[in-house]
GROMACS .gro file of C-alpha atoms in nm:
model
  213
    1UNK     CA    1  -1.300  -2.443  -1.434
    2UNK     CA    2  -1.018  -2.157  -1.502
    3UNK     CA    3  -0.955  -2.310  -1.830
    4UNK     CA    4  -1.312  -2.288  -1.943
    5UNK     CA    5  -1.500  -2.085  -1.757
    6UNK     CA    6  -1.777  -2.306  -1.637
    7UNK     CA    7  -1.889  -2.443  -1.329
    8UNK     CA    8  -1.781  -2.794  -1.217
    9UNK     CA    9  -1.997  -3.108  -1.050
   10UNK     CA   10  -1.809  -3.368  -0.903
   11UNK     CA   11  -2.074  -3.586  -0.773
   12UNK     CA   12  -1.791  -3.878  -0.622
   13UNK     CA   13  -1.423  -3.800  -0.573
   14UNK     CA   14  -1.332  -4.129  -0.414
   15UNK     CA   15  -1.412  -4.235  -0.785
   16UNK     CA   16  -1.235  -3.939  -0.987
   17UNK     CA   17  -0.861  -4.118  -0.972
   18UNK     CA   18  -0.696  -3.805  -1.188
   19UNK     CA   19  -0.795  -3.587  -0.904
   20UNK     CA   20  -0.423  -3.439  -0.749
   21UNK     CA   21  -0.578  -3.376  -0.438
   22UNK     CA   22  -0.813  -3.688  -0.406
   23UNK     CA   23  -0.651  -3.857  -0.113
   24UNK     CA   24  -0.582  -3.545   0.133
   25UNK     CA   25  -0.948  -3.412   0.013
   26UNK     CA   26  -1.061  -3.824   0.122
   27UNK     CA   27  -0.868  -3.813   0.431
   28UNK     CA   28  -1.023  -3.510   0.547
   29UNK     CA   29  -1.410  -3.661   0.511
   30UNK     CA   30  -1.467  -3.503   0.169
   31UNK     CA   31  -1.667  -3.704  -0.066
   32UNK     CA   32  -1.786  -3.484  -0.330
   33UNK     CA   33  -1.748  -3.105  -0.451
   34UNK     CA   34  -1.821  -2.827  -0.700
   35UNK     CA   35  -1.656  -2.570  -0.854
   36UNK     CA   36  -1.732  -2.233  -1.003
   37UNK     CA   37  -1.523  -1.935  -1.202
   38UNK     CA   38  -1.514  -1.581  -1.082
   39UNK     CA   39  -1.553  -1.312  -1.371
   40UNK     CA   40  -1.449  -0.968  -1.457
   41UNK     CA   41  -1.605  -0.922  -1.785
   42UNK     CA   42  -1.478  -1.157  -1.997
   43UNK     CA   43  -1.133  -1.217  -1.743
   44UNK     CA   44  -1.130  -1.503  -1.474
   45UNK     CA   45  -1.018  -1.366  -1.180
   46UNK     CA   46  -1.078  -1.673  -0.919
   47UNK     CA   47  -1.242  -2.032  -0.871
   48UNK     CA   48  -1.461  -2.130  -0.539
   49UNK     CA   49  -1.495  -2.424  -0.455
   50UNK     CA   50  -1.723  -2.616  -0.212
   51UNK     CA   51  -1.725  -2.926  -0.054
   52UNK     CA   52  -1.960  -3.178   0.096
   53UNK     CA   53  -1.944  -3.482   0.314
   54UNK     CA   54  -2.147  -3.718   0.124
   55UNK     CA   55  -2.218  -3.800  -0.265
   56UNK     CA   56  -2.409  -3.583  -0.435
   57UNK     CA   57  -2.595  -3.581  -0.749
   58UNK     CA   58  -2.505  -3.263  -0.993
   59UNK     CA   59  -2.846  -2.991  -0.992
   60UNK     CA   60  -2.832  -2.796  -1.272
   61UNK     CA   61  -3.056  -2.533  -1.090
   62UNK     CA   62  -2.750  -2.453  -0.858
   63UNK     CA   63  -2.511  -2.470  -1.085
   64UNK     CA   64  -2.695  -2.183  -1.269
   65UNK     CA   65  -2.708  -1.974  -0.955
   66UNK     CA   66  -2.385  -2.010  -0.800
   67UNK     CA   67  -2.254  -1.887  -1.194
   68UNK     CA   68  -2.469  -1.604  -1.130
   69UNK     CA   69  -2.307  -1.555  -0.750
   70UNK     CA   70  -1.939  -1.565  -0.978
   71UNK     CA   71  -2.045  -1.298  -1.186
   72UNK     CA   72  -2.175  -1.092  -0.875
   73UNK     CA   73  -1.859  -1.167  -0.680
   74UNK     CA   74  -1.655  -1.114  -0.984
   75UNK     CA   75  -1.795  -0.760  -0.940
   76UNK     CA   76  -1.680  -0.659  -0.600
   77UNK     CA   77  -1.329  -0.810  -0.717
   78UNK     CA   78  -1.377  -0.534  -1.008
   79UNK     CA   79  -1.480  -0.244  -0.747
   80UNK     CA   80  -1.157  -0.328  -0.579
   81UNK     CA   81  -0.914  -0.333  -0.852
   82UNK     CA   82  -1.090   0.036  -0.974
   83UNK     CA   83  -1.030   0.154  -0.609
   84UNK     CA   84  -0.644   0.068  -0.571
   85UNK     CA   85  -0.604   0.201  -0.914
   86UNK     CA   86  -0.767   0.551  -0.806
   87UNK     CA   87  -0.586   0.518  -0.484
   88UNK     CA   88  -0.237   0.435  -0.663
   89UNK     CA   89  -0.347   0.727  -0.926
   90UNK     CA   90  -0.331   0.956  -0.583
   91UNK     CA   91  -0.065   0.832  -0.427
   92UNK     CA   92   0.146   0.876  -0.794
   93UNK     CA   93   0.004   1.224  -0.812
   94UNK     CA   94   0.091   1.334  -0.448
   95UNK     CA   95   0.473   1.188  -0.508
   96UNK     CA   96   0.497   1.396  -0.815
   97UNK     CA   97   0.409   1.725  -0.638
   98UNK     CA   98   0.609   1.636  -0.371
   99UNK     CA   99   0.937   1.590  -0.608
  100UNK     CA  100   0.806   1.920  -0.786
  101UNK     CA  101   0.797   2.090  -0.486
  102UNK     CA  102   1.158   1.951  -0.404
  103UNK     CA  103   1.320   2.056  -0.749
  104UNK     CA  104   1.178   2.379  -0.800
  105UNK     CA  105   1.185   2.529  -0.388
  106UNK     CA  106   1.447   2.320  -0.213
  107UNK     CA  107   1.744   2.320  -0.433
  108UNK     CA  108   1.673   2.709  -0.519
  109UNK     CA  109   1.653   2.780  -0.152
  110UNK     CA  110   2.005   2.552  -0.107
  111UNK     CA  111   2.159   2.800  -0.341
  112UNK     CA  112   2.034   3.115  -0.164
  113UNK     CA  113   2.135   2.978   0.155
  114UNK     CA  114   2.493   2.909   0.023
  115UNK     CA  115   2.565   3.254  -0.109
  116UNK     CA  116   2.416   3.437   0.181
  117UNK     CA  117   2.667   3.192   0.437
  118UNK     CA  118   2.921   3.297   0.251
  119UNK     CA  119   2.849   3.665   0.207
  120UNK     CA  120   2.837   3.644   0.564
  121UNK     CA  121   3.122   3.455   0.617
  122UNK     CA  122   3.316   3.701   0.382
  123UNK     CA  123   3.137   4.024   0.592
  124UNK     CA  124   3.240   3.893   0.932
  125UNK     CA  125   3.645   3.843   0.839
  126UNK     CA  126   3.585   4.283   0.812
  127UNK     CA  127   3.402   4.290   1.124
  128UNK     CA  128   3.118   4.414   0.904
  129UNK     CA  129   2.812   4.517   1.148
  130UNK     CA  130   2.580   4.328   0.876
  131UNK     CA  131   2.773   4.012   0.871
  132UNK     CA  132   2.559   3.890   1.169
  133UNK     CA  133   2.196   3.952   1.047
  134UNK     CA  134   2.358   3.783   0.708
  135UNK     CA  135   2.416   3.503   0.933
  136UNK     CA  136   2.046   3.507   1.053
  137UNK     CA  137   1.930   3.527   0.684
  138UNK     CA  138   2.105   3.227   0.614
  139UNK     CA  139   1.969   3.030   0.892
  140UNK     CA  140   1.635   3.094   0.814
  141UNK     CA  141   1.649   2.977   0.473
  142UNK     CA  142   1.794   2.648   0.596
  143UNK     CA  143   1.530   2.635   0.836
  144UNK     CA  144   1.296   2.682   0.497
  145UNK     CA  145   1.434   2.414   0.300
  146UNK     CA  146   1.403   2.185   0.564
  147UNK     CA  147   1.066   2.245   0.590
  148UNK     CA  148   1.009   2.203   0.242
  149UNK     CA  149   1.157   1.858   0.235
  150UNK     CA  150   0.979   1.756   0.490
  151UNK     CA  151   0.672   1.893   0.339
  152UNK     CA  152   0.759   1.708  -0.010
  153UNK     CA  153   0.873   1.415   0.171
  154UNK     CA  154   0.513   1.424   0.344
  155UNK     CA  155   0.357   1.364   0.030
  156UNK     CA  156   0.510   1.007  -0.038
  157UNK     CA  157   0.679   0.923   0.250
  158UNK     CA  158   0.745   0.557   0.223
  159UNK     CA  159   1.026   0.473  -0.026
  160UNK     CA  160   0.980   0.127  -0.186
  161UNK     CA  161   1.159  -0.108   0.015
  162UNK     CA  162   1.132  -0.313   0.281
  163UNK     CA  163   1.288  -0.066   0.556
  164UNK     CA  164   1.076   0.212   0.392
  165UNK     CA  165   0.780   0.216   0.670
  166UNK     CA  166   1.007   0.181   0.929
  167UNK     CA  167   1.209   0.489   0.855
  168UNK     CA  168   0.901   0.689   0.775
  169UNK     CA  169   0.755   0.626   1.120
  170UNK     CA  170   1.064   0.666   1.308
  171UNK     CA  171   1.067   0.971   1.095
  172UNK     CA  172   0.688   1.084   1.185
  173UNK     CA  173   0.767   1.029   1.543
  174UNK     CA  174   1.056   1.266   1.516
  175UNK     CA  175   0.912   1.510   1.402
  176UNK     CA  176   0.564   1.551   1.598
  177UNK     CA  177   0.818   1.551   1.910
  178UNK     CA  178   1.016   1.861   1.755
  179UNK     CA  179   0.702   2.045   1.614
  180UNK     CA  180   0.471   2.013   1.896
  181UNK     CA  181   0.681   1.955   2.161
  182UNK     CA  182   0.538   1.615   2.329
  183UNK     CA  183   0.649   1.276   2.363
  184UNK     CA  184   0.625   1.060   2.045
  185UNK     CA  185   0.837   0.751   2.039
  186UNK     CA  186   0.802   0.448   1.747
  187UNK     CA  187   0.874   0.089   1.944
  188UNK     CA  188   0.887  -0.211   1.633
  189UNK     CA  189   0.947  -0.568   1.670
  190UNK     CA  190   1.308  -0.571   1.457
  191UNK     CA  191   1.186  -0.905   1.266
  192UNK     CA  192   0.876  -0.707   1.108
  193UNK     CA  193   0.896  -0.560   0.820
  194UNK     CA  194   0.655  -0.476   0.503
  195UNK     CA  195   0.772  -0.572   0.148
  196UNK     CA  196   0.441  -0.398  -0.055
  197UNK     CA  197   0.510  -0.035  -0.109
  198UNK     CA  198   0.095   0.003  -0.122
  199UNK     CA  199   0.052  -0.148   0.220
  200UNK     CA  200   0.331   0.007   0.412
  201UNK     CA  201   0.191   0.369   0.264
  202UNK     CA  202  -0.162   0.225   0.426
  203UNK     CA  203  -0.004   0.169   0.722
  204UNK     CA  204   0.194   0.503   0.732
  205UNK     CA  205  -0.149   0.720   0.679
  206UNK     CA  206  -0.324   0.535   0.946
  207UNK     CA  207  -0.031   0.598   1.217
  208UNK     CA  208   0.017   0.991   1.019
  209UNK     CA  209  -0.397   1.016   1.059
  210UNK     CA  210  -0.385   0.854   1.446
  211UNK     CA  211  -0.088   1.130   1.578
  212UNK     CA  212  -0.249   1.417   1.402
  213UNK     CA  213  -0.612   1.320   1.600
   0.00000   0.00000   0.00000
């Protein structure tokens, strides 16, 4: 059926002997089955198969429909590849502001911190009555950048591995406790863990979407 793209009727398999999977599909009560290919234009994307208890002579009528219930089924398949490719399109988009707004704010703002600590440094070895607002200054730059990264870091927060959500929720947790000032813990099994960058991102949003409500 995926080679060829056309339905299958196997009317007995107790009598189809190059079947692979003719004694399990025997021992389970099986006795005959059809088969039929899943399209996305001119791409197979799946097979579906069914299975009946009894013998059962090929009908050409359903064979016909349940081609036409491929094609429509072939379409939601379609719907959801466009949809994780807008969503991934996003997500792409939303990481490459976030390491724009990391380049051209965060590493500016380390710089600016740097020189006013050590202007300030340099003012309070001569006891110089500015040294101390300098220090201020400098402080609330820091206090800046690290707002920016987490802003930045907002924006694609899951790194692609399989720690990634983890972190980022420990991370989320964290940080709703220091900005809003109530209780916000993360509690994980330690043997669960998410390999698909996509999924874990899911994940993160819905927890992100859950604290914020």
């Amino acid at each position: 059926v995926a080679d060829r793209g056309e339905a299958e009727w196997n009317e007995s398999l107790k009598s189809d002997t190059d079947l692979v999977r003719r004694k399990v599909l025997l021992d389970c009560g099986l006795r005959a089955s059809m088969a039929f290919p899943l399209f996305v234009g001119e791409e197979i994307v799946g097979v579906v198969e069914f299975f009946s208890t009894h013998e059962v002579e090929p009908d050409p009528n359903l064979l016909s429909v349940m081609n036409h219930v491929g094609t429509q089924l072939g379409r939601v398949i379609e719907r959801r590849r466009v949809q994780n490719e807008l969503i991934d399109g996003v997500w792409t988009q939303q990481r490459g502001f976030g390491q724009d707004l990391h380049d051209s704010l965060g590493q500016p703002l380390t710089g600016v911190g740097l020189m006013l600590a050590s202007l300030a440094n340099k003012l309070a070895t001569e006891n110089h009555p500015l040294a101390e607002r300098l220090g201020n200054l400098s402080g609330m730059v820091q206090q800046s950048k690290e707002e920016a990264r987490k802003l930045s870091k907002g924006m694609f927060p899951v790194d692609i591995d399989a720690q990634g959500l983890r972190s980022a929720l420990e991370e989320l947790a964290m940080m709703t406790r220091e900005r809003y000032d109530v209780a916000c813990l993360f509690d994980c099994d330690p043997g669960f863990e998410v390999r698909d960058n996509n999924v874990a991102t899911h994940l993160f949003r819905i927890a992100q979407e859950a604290v914020t409500n």
